[in-house]
Short mmCIF file of C-alpha atoms in Angstrom, two decimals:
data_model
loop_
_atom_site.label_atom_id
_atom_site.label_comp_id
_atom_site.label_asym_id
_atom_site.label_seq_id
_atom_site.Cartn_x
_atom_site.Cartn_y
_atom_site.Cartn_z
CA UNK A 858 0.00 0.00 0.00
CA UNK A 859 2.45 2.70 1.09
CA UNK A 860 5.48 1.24 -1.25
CA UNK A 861 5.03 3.94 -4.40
CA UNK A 862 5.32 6.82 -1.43
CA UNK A 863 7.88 5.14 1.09
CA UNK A 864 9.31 3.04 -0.69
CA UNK A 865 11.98 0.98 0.53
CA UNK A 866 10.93 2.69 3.84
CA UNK A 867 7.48 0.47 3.32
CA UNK A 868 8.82 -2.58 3.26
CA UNK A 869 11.07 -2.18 6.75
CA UNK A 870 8.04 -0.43 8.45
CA UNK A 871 5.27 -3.82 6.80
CA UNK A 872 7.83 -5.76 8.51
CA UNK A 873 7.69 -4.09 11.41
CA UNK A 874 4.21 -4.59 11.91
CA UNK A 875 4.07 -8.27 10.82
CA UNK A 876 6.89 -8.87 13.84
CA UNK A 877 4.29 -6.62 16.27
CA UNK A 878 1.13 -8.76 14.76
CA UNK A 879 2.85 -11.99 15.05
CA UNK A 880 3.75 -11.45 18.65
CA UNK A 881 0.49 -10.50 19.75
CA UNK A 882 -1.16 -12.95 18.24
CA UNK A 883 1.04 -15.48 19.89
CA UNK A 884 0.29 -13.60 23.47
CA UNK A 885 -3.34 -13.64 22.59
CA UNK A 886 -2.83 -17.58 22.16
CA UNK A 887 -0.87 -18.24 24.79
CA UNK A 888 -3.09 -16.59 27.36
CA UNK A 889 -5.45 -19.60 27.06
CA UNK A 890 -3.22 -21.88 29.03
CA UNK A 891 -2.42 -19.82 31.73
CA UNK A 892 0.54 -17.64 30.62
CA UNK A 893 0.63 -14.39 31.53
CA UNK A 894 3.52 -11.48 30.70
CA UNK A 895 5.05 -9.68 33.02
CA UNK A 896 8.12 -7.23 32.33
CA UNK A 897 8.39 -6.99 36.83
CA UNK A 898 11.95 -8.02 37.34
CA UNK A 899 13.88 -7.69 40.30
CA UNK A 900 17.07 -8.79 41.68
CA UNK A 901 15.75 -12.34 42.89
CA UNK A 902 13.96 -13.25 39.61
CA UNK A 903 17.69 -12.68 38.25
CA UNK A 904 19.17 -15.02 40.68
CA UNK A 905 16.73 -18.10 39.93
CA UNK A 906 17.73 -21.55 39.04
CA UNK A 907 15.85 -20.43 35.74
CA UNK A 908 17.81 -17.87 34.83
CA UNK A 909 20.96 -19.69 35.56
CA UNK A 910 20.60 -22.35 33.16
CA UNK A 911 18.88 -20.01 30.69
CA UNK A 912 22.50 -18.50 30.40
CA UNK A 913 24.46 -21.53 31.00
CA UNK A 914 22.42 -23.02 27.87
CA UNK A 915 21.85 -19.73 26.30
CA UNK A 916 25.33 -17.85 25.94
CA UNK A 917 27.31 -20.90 24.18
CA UNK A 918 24.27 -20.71 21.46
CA UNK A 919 24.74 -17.01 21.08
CA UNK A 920 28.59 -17.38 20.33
CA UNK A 921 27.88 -20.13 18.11
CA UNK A 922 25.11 -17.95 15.67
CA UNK A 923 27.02 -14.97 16.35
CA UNK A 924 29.67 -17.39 14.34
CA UNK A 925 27.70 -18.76 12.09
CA UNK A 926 26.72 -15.44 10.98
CA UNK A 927 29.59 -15.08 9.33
CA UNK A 928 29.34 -17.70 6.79
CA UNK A 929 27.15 -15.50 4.40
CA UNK A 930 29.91 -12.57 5.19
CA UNK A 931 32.76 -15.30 3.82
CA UNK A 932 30.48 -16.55 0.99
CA UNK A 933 29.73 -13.31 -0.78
CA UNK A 934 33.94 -12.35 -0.37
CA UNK A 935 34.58 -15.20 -2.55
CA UNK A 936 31.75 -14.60 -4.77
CA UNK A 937 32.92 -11.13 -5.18
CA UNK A 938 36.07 -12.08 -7.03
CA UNK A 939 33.89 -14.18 -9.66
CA UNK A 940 32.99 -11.25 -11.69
CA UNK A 941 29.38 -9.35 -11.91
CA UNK A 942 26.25 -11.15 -10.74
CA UNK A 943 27.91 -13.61 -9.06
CA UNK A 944 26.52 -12.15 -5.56
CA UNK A 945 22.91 -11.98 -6.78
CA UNK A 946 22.80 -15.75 -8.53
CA UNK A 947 24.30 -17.25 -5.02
CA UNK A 948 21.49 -15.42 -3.46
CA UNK A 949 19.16 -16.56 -5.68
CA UNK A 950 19.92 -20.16 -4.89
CA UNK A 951 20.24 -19.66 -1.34
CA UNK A 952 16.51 -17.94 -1.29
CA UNK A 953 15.30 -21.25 -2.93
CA UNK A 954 16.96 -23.60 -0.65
CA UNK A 955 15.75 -21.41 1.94
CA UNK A 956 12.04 -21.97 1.09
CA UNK A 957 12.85 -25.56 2.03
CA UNK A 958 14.04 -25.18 5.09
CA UNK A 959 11.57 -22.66 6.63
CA UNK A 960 8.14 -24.16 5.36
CA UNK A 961 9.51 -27.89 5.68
CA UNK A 962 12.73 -28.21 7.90
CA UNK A 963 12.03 -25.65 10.84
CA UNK A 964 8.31 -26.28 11.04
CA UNK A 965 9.53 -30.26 11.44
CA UNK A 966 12.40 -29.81 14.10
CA UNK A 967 10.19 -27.50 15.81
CA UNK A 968 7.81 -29.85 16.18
CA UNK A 969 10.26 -32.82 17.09
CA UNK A 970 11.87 -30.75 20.47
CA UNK A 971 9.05 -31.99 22.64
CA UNK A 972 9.82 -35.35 21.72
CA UNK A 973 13.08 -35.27 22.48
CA UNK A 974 12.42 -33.12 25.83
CA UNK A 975 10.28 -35.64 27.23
CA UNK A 976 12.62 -38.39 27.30
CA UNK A 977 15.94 -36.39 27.62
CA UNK A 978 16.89 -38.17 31.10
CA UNK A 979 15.53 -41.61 29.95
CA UNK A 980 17.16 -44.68 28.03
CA UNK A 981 14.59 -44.02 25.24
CA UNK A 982 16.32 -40.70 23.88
CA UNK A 983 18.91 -42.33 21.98
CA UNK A 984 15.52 -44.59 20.41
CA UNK A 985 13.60 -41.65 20.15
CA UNK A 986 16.68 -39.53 18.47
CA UNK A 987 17.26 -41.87 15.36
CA UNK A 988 14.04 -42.59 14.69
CA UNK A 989 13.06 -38.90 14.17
CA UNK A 990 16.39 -39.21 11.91
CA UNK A 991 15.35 -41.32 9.99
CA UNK A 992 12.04 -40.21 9.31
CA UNK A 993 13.77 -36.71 8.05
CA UNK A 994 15.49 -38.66 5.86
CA UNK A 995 12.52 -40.28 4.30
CA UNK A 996 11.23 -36.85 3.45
CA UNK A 997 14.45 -34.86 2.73
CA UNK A 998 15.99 -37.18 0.51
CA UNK A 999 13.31 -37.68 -2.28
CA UNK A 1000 13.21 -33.45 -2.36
CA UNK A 1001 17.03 -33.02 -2.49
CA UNK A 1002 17.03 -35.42 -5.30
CA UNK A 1003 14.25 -34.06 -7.09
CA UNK A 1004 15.42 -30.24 -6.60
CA UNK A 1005 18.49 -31.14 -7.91
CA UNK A 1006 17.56 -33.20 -10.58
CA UNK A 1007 15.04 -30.38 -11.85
CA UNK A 1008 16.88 -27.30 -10.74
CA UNK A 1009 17.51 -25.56 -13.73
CA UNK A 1010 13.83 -25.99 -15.02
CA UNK A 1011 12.64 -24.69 -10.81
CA UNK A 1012 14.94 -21.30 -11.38
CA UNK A 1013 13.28 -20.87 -15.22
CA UNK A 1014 9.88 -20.92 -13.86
CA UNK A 1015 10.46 -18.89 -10.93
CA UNK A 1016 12.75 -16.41 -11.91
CA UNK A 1017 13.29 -16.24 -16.16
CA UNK A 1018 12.01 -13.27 -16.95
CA UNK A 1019 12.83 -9.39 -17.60
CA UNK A 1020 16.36 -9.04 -17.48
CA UNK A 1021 16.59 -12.56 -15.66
CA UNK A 1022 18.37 -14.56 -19.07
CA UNK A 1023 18.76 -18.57 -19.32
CA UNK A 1024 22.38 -17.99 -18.82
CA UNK A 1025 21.44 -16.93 -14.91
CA UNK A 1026 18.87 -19.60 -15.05
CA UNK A 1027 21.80 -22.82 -15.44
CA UNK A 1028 23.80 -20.58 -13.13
CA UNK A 1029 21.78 -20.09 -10.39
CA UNK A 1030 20.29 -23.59 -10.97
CA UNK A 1031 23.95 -25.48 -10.70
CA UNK A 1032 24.74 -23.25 -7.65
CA UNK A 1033 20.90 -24.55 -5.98
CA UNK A 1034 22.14 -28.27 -7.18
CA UNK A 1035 25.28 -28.74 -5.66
CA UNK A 1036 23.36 -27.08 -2.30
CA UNK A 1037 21.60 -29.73 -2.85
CA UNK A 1038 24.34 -32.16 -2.27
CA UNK A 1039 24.09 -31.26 1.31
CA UNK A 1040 20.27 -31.14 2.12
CA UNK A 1041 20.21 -34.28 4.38
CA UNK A 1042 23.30 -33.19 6.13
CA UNK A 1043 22.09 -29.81 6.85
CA UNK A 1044 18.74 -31.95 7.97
CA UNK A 1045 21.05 -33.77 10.13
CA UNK A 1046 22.85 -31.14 11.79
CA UNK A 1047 19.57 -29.38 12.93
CA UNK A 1048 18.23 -32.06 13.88
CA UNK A 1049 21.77 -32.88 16.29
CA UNK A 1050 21.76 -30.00 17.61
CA UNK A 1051 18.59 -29.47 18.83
CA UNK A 1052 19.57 -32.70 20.66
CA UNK A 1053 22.40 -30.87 22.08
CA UNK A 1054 20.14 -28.18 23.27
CA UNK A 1055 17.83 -30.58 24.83
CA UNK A 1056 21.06 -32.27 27.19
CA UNK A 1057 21.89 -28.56 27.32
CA UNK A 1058 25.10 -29.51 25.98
CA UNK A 1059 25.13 -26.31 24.11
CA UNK A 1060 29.06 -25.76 25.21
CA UNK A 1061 30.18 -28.51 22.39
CA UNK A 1062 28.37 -26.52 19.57
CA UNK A 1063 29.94 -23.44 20.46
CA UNK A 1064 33.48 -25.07 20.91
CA UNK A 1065 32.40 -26.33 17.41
CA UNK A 1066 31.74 -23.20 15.61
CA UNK A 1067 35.14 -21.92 15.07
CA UNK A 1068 36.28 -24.87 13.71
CA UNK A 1069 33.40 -25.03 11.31
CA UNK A 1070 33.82 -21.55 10.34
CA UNK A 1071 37.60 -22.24 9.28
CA UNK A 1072 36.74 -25.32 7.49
CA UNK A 1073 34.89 -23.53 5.35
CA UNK A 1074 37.05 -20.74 4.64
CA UNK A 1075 39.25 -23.64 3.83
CA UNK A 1076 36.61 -25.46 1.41
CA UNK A 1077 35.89 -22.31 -0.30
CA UNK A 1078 39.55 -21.51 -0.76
CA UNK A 1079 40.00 -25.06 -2.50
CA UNK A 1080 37.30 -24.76 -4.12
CA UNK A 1081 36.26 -21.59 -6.12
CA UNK A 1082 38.92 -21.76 -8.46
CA UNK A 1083 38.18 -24.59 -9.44
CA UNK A 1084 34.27 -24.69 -9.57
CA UNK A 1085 33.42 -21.18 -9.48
CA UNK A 1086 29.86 -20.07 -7.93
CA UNK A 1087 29.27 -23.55 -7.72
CA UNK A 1088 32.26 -24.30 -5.56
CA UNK A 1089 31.13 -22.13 -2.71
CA UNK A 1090 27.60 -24.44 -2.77
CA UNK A 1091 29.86 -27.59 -2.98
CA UNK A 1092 31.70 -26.15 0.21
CA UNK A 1093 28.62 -25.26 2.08
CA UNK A 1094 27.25 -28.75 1.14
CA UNK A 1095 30.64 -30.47 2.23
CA UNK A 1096 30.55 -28.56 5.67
CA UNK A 1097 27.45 -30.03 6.73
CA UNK A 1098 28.23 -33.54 5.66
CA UNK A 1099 31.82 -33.16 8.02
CA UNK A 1100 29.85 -31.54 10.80
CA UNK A 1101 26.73 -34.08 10.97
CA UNK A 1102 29.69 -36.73 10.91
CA UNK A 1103 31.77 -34.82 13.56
#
């Protein structure tokens, strides 16, 4: 509504409002069972167990995505020294793969944490772990293949047209292939460390993190000469296989 006079300005200010819409909606919902928000804090509520593992589970996951955020950073480096449009295509196939993972990947490990919660301190966790793995197999691996298979023909349809050519079509759609690759893994790896989180082992992920971060600096160093856009995909993928292994 208010883009042709704000502009960009409309978009950060619709967002806004979504963000303020989805919260309240969420309050709204949650009063129903009981919960009630209160911003009263005082120097006991601060001292509670609560609190206390809050940070003890809480601050090694903030160093580890404060990492992690700086894998996009390293990405678009090495895609700046592939000439023009490099940036834009490897977004491109990072907004697709995207789509996968927030209406089908999130939605499912969000929905697999109370599993795993309610048998954390039991001998049933390990059970209950694998099996959830292996049912995100059974749907993740028939969509990686197919994505990849078809990705060239998924970028034409969605993206070829204007100034969008079918050169940046087979580039963007190798780039979304070889991402591809590493579907399951990345599967995997949420689905790990959400376990972590659960045994609120959240140190080992952020001991992790800087070792993932320079194996990929690594991978995409190897890499991009050789394979270009593609190689920085092919070293995303690679990283997730390593660290689902690991």
């Amino acid at each position: 509504i208010g883009a042709r006079r704000w502009g960009v300005t409309a978009l950060v200010l619709a967002m806004l409002v979504g963000y303020v819409s989805q919260a309240l909606a969420l309050l709204i919902a949650l009063s129903k069972y009981g919960f009630r928000l209160s911003l009263n804090f005082t120097l006991t509520s601060l001292k509670s167990e609560c609190i206390a593992r809050l940070l003890r589970t809480g601050v090694p996951m903030i160093i580890g995505i404060s990492l992690a955020g700086l894998f996009p950073m390293i990405d678009r480096a090495f895609a700046s020294t592939l000439g023009r449009g490099q940036i834009a295509a490897l977004s491109y196939a990072e907004k697709l793969s995207a789509i996968i993972n927030t209406v089908l990947l999130s939605p499912l490990v969000t929905v697999m944490l109370p599993y795993l919660s309610d048998v954390k301190n039991s001998d049933d966790f390990y059970r209950m772990f694998f099996y959830l793995l292996r049912t995100s197999f059974f749907i993740f691996i028939p969509i990686a293949v197919f994505t990849g298979v078809f990705a060239v023909p998924i970028v034409d349809i969605l993206f070829r047209r204007g100034a969008f050519t079918a050169n940046d079509s087979a580039m963007v759609g190798n780039a979304l292939r070889y991402i591809m690759v590493g579907l399951v893994s990345l599967v995997a790896t949420n689905i790990i460390g959400r376990a972590f989180v659960v045994k609120g082992n959240t140190w080992i992920l952020a001991c992790l993190s800087p070792v993932a971060l320079g194996l990929k600096f690594l991978l995409n160093l190897l890499l991009v000469p050789r394979m270009g856009l593609a190689g920085i995909t092919t070293a995303t993928s690679l990283w997730y296989i390593v660290f689902s292994i690991v």
